[in-house]
Amino acid sequence: MSRLILFNKPYGVICQFTPESGHQSLKDFIPFPSFYPAGRLDADSEGLVLLTNDGKLQNKISHPKFKLPKTYWVQVEGEPDEPTLAKLRQGVVLNDFKTQPAQASLMDEPSCLWPRTPPIRFRKNIATTWMSLVLNEGKNRQVRRMTAAVLFPTLRLIRYAIGQYTVQGIAPGEWRIVQ
């Protein structure tokens, strides 16, 4: 039977079941070794990871040809303006490719936000801003590379949603079976 798990990955956890280099892994949270992540988040990112025991569903969730939107909440250093958001919306040229257009908007700090351990680095004289980015692709460290390319480095990155599924109501380190 095809099953799907929604997991709120904490900061510092790697998206694999095999432990590595002092990081916690999915094995520390998910007691089902027959499940695999449909896509990944790097250890420095938090938020929604979908896991399934069905290879076809895993492919449908993670393969770019299905264009499943992924919504990220991004805290950046500085205060992006409308021309900066327009660059993100048009696609950003990185060293090895140009990103597809993204939906990009400023947002208030999420009211349901949990504390991060360790906390992000704040600089006294530099403001931070929250943005929402919606991508239909997901290359390695893409959001961080995009914000750096428009000169607003990412301080905190949370994947809030993948398609219809969100991390809403799931605390860091917790999971929920939805099918």
PDB file of C-alpha atoms in Angstrom:
ATOM      1  CA  MET A   1       0.000   0.000   0.000  1.00  0.00           C
ATOM      2  CA  SER A   2       1.317   3.417  -1.028  1.00  0.00           C
ATOM      3  CA  ARG A   3       1.943   5.676   2.000  1.00  0.00           C
ATOM      4  CA  LEU A   4       3.086   9.298   2.345  1.00  0.00           C
ATOM      5  CA  ILE A   5       4.727  10.902   5.386  1.00  0.00           C
ATOM      6  CA  LEU A   6       5.004  14.661   5.991  1.00  0.00           C
ATOM      7  CA  PHE A   7       8.100  15.411   8.086  1.00  0.00           C
ATOM      8  CA  ASN A   8       9.195  18.760   9.503  1.00  0.00           C
ATOM      9  CA  LYS A   9      12.963  18.424   9.174  1.00  0.00           C
ATOM     10  CA  PRO A  10      14.866  20.344  11.831  1.00  0.00           C
ATOM     11  CA  TYR A  11      18.004  22.364  11.106  1.00  0.00           C
ATOM     12  CA  GLY A  12      21.139  20.196  11.020  1.00  0.00           C
ATOM     13  CA  VAL A  13      19.414  16.950   9.985  1.00  0.00           C
ATOM     14  CA  ILE A  14      20.471  15.280   6.734  1.00  0.00           C
ATOM     15  CA  CYS A  15      17.855  13.921   4.279  1.00  0.00           C
ATOM     16  CA  GLN A  16      19.013  10.326   4.263  1.00  0.00           C
ATOM     17  CA  PHE A  17      18.660   7.374   6.617  1.00  0.00           C
ATOM     18  CA  THR A  18      22.385   6.686   6.849  1.00  0.00           C
ATOM     19  CA  PRO A  19      24.066   8.870   9.506  1.00  0.00           C
ATOM     20  CA  GLU A  20      26.975  10.976   8.304  1.00  0.00           C
ATOM     21  CA  SER A  21      29.629  13.260   9.788  1.00  0.00           C
ATOM     22  CA  GLY A  22      28.016  13.901  13.150  1.00  0.00           C
ATOM     23  CA  HIS A  23      24.614  14.955  11.762  1.00  0.00           C
ATOM     24  CA  GLN A  24      21.335  13.438  12.786  1.00  0.00           C
ATOM     25  CA  SER A  25      19.582  11.643   9.928  1.00  0.00           C
ATOM     26  CA  LEU A  26      16.038  10.650   9.019  1.00  0.00           C
ATOM     27  CA  LYS A  27      16.677   7.399  10.918  1.00  0.00           C
ATOM     28  CA  ASP A  28      16.657   9.423  14.166  1.00  0.00           C
ATOM     29  CA  PHE A  29      13.058  10.552  13.506  1.00  0.00           C
ATOM     30  CA  ILE A  30      11.273   8.200  11.070  1.00  0.00           C
ATOM     31  CA  PRO A  31      10.834   4.601  12.323  1.00  0.00           C
ATOM     32  CA  PHE A  32      10.049   3.208   8.854  1.00  0.00           C
ATOM     33  CA  PRO A  33      13.178   2.093   6.947  1.00  0.00           C
ATOM     34  CA  SER A  34      11.146   1.245   3.823  1.00  0.00           C
ATOM     35  CA  PHE A  35      10.345   4.936   3.213  1.00  0.00           C
ATOM     36  CA  TYR A  36      12.491   7.275   1.125  1.00  0.00           C
ATOM     37  CA  PRO A  37      12.536  11.051   0.753  1.00  0.00           C
ATOM     38  CA  ALA A  38      10.945  12.498  -2.382  1.00  0.00           C
ATOM     39  CA  GLY A  39      13.478  15.286  -2.824  1.00  0.00           C
ATOM     40  CA  ARG A  40      15.926  16.641  -0.300  1.00  0.00           C
ATOM     41  CA  LEU A  41      16.710  19.614   1.876  1.00  0.00           C
ATOM     42  CA  ASP A  42      20.291  20.368   2.826  1.00  0.00           C
ATOM     43  CA  ALA A  43      21.295  20.149   6.482  1.00  0.00           C
ATOM     44  CA  ASP A  44      21.153  23.964   6.843  1.00  0.00           C
ATOM     45  CA  SER A  45      17.506  24.099   5.723  1.00  0.00           C
ATOM     46  CA  GLU A  46      14.356  23.281   7.663  1.00  0.00           C
ATOM     47  CA  GLY A  47      10.823  22.319   6.897  1.00  0.00           C
ATOM     48  CA  LEU A  48       8.746  19.946   4.835  1.00  0.00           C
ATOM     49  CA  VAL A  49      10.181  16.708   3.517  1.00  0.00           C
ATOM     50  CA  LEU A  50       7.856  14.151   1.959  1.00  0.00           C
ATOM     51  CA  LEU A  51       8.725  10.479   2.338  1.00  0.00           C
ATOM     52  CA  THR A  52       7.030   7.556   0.630  1.00  0.00           C
ATOM     53  CA  ASN A  53       7.302   3.801   0.242  1.00  0.00           C
ATOM     54  CA  ASP A  54       6.158   4.033  -3.403  1.00  0.00           C
ATOM     55  CA  GLY A  55       8.800   4.644  -6.093  1.00  0.00           C
ATOM     56  CA  LYS A  56       6.280   5.962  -8.637  1.00  0.00           C
ATOM     57  CA  LEU A  57       4.883   8.465  -6.128  1.00  0.00           C
ATOM     58  CA  GLN A  58       8.415   9.470  -5.134  1.00  0.00           C
ATOM     59  CA  ASN A  59       9.182  10.209  -8.791  1.00  0.00           C
ATOM     60  CA  LYS A  60       5.929  12.148  -9.290  1.00  0.00           C
ATOM     61  CA  ILE A  61       6.718  14.353  -6.295  1.00  0.00           C
ATOM     62  CA  SER A  62      10.382  14.989  -7.024  1.00  0.00           C
ATOM     63  CA  HIS A  63      10.815  14.920 -10.808  1.00  0.00           C
ATOM     64  CA  PRO A  64      10.923  18.403 -12.418  1.00  0.00           C
ATOM     65  CA  LYS A  65       8.719  17.336 -15.354  1.00  0.00           C
ATOM     66  CA  PHE A  66       5.718  17.225 -12.988  1.00  0.00           C
ATOM     67  CA  LYS A  67       6.402  20.841 -11.882  1.00  0.00           C
ATOM     68  CA  LEU A  68       5.081  20.400  -8.357  1.00  0.00           C
ATOM     69  CA  PRO A  69       5.418  23.861  -6.758  1.00  0.00           C
ATOM     70  CA  LYS A  70       7.609  24.150  -3.685  1.00  0.00           C
ATOM     71  CA  THR A  71       7.008  27.105  -1.362  1.00  0.00           C
ATOM     72  CA  TYR A  72       9.922  28.413   0.680  1.00  0.00           C
ATOM     73  CA  TRP A  73       9.994  30.960   3.468  1.00  0.00           C
ATOM     74  CA  VAL A  74      13.345  32.714   3.246  1.00  0.00           C
ATOM     75  CA  GLN A  75      14.866  35.111   5.750  1.00  0.00           C
ATOM     76  CA  VAL A  76      17.492  37.194   3.983  1.00  0.00           C
ATOM     77  CA  GLU A  77      20.041  39.718   5.083  1.00  0.00           C
ATOM     78  CA  GLY A  78      18.993  43.192   3.983  1.00  0.00           C
ATOM     79  CA  GLU A  79      15.765  44.576   2.528  1.00  0.00           C
ATOM     80  CA  PRO A  80      15.031  43.452  -1.049  1.00  0.00           C
ATOM     81  CA  ASP A  81      13.171  45.958  -3.221  1.00  0.00           C
ATOM     82  CA  GLU A  82      10.781  45.468  -6.140  1.00  0.00           C
ATOM     83  CA  PRO A  83      13.547  45.344  -8.814  1.00  0.00           C
ATOM     84  CA  THR A  84      15.225  42.544  -6.819  1.00  0.00           C
ATOM     85  CA  LEU A  85      11.955  40.605  -6.615  1.00  0.00           C
ATOM     86  CA  ALA A  86      11.475  41.147 -10.361  1.00  0.00           C
ATOM     87  CA  LYS A  87      14.874  39.502 -11.018  1.00  0.00           C
ATOM     88  CA  LEU A  88      13.812  36.444  -9.010  1.00  0.00           C
ATOM     89  CA  ARG A  89      10.490  36.352 -10.895  1.00  0.00           C
ATOM     90  CA  GLN A  90      12.297  36.392 -14.261  1.00  0.00           C
ATOM     91  CA  GLY A  91      14.850  33.738 -13.366  1.00  0.00           C
ATOM     92  CA  VAL A  92      18.376  34.267 -12.119  1.00  0.00           C
ATOM     93  CA  VAL A  93      21.567  33.368 -13.981  1.00  0.00           C
ATOM     94  CA  LEU A  94      23.773  31.242 -11.752  1.00  0.00           C
ATOM     95  CA  ASN A  95      27.191  29.822 -12.655  1.00  0.00           C
ATOM     96  CA  ASP A  96      25.865  26.638 -14.239  1.00  0.00           C
ATOM     97  CA  PHE A  97      22.280  27.443 -15.301  1.00  0.00           C
ATOM     98  CA  LYS A  98      19.491  30.019 -15.353  1.00  0.00           C
ATOM     99  CA  THR A  99      16.682  29.321 -12.927  1.00  0.00           C
ATOM    100  CA  GLN A 100      13.114  29.097 -14.091  1.00  0.00           C
ATOM    101  CA  PRO A 101      10.935  32.076 -13.135  1.00  0.00           C
ATOM    102  CA  ALA A 102       9.873  32.006  -9.485  1.00  0.00           C
ATOM    103  CA  GLN A 103       7.003  33.570  -7.635  1.00  0.00           C
ATOM    104  CA  ALA A 104       8.666  36.014  -5.237  1.00  0.00           C
ATOM    105  CA  SER A 105       7.109  38.320  -2.672  1.00  0.00           C
ATOM    106  CA  LEU A 106       7.928  39.914   0.637  1.00  0.00           C
ATOM    107  CA  MET A 107       6.098  38.597   3.674  1.00  0.00           C
ATOM    108  CA  ASP A 108       5.813  39.224   7.390  1.00  0.00           C
ATOM    109  CA  GLU A 109       7.699  36.886   9.678  1.00  0.00           C
ATOM    110  CA  PRO A 110       5.509  33.762   9.859  1.00  0.00           C
ATOM    111  CA  SER A 111       3.361  33.754  13.010  1.00  0.00           C
ATOM    112  CA  CYS A 112       3.714  29.968  13.348  1.00  0.00           C
ATOM    113  CA  LEU A 113       7.508  30.075  13.210  1.00  0.00           C
ATOM    114  CA  TRP A 114       9.425  27.872  15.628  1.00  0.00           C
ATOM    115  CA  PRO A 115      12.777  28.838  17.154  1.00  0.00           C
ATOM    116  CA  ARG A 116      15.845  27.587  15.323  1.00  0.00           C
ATOM    117  CA  THR A 117      18.690  25.884  17.151  1.00  0.00           C
ATOM    118  CA  PRO A 118      21.208  27.367  16.769  1.00  0.00           C
ATOM    119  CA  PRO A 119      19.677  30.779  16.085  1.00  0.00           C
ATOM    120  CA  ILE A 120      20.655  32.657  12.934  1.00  0.00           C
ATOM    121  CA  ARG A 121      23.435  35.230  13.052  1.00  0.00           C
ATOM    122  CA  PHE A 122      22.085  38.764  13.447  1.00  0.00           C
ATOM    123  CA  ARG A 123      24.131  41.844  12.655  1.00  0.00           C
ATOM    124  CA  LYS A 124      23.276  44.949  14.610  1.00  0.00           C
ATOM    125  CA  ASN A 125      23.188  47.381  11.687  1.00  0.00           C
ATOM    126  CA  ILE A 126      21.722  45.141   8.972  1.00  0.00           C
ATOM    127  CA  ALA A 127      18.002  44.446   8.820  1.00  0.00           C
ATOM    128  CA  THR A 128      16.565  41.082   7.832  1.00  0.00           C
ATOM    129  CA  THR A 129      13.523  40.458   5.648  1.00  0.00           C
ATOM    130  CA  TRP A 130      11.236  37.486   5.051  1.00  0.00           C
ATOM    131  CA  MET A 131      10.338  36.482   1.505  1.00  0.00           C
ATOM    132  CA  SER A 132       8.164  33.787  -0.010  1.00  0.00           C
ATOM    133  CA  LEU A 133       9.626  31.996  -3.024  1.00  0.00           C
ATOM    134  CA  VAL A 134       7.687  29.420  -5.032  1.00  0.00           C
ATOM    135  CA  LEU A 135       9.763  27.269  -7.382  1.00  0.00           C
ATOM    136  CA  ASN A 136       8.838  24.539  -9.829  1.00  0.00           C
ATOM    137  CA  GLU A 137      12.363  23.152  -9.868  1.00  0.00           C
ATOM    138  CA  GLY A 138      14.747  22.236  -7.094  1.00  0.00           C
ATOM    139  CA  LYS A 139      18.416  22.148  -7.900  1.00  0.00           C
ATOM    140  CA  ASN A 140      21.142  21.852  -5.266  1.00  0.00           C
ATOM    141  CA  ARG A 141      21.038  24.812  -2.836  1.00  0.00           C
ATOM    142  CA  GLN A 142      19.034  26.729  -5.450  1.00  0.00           C
ATOM    143  CA  VAL A 143      17.195  29.160  -3.158  1.00  0.00           C
ATOM    144  CA  ARG A 144      20.406  30.111  -1.346  1.00  0.00           C
ATOM    145  CA  ARG A 145      22.208  30.582  -4.660  1.00  0.00           C
ATOM    146  CA  MET A 146      19.343  32.688  -6.069  1.00  0.00           C
ATOM    147  CA  THR A 147      19.208  35.076  -3.103  1.00  0.00           C
ATOM    148  CA  ALA A 148      23.008  35.393  -3.084  1.00  0.00           C
ATOM    149  CA  ALA A 149      22.962  36.173  -6.826  1.00  0.00           C
ATOM    150  CA  VAL A 150      20.643  39.143  -6.184  1.00  0.00           C
ATOM    151  CA  LEU A 151      22.875  40.214  -3.239  1.00  0.00           C
ATOM    152  CA  PHE A 152      20.578  39.211  -0.369  1.00  0.00           C
ATOM    153  CA  PRO A 153      22.171  36.194   1.352  1.00  0.00           C
ATOM    154  CA  THR A 154      19.864  33.627   2.941  1.00  0.00           C
ATOM    155  CA  LEU A 155      20.014  33.466   6.724  1.00  0.00           C
ATOM    156  CA  ARG A 156      17.204  30.970   7.297  1.00  0.00           C
ATOM    157  CA  LEU A 157      15.431  28.719   4.806  1.00  0.00           C
ATOM    158  CA  ILE A 158      12.201  26.841   5.517  1.00  0.00           C
ATOM    159  CA  ARG A 159      10.345  24.753   2.958  1.00  0.00           C
ATOM    160  CA  TYR A 160       6.718  25.404   3.878  1.00  0.00           C
ATOM    161  CA  ALA A 161       4.907  23.450   1.150  1.00  0.00           C
ATOM    162  CA  ILE A 162       5.267  20.918  -1.637  1.00  0.00           C
ATOM    163  CA  GLY A 163       2.197  21.010  -3.851  1.00  0.00           C
ATOM    164  CA  GLN A 164      -0.867  20.717  -1.609  1.00  0.00           C
ATOM    165  CA  TYR A 165       1.078  19.506   1.427  1.00  0.00           C
ATOM    166  CA  THR A 166       2.343  21.931   4.084  1.00  0.00           C
ATOM    167  CA  VAL A 167       4.305  21.772   7.289  1.00  0.00           C
ATOM    168  CA  GLN A 168       1.485  23.641   9.088  1.00  0.00           C
ATOM    169  CA  GLY A 169       0.784  22.111  12.504  1.00  0.00           C
ATOM    170  CA  ILE A 170       3.800  19.781  12.454  1.00  0.00           C
ATOM    171  CA  ALA A 171       6.530  20.704  14.958  1.00  0.00           C
ATOM    172  CA  PRO A 172      10.213  20.328  14.023  1.00  0.00           C
ATOM    173  CA  GLY A 173      11.217  16.667  14.276  1.00  0.00           C
ATOM    174  CA  GLU A 174       7.612  15.458  14.075  1.00  0.00           C
ATOM    175  CA  TRP A 175       5.900  13.642  11.214  1.00  0.00           C
ATOM    176  CA  ARG A 176       2.417  12.710  10.083  1.00  0.00           C
ATOM    177  CA  ILE A 177       1.148   9.958   7.757  1.00  0.00           C
ATOM    178  CA  VAL A 178      -1.378  11.472   5.309  1.00  0.00           C
ATOM    179  CA  GLN A 179      -2.129   8.499   3.045  1.00  0.00           C
TER     180      GLN A 179
END
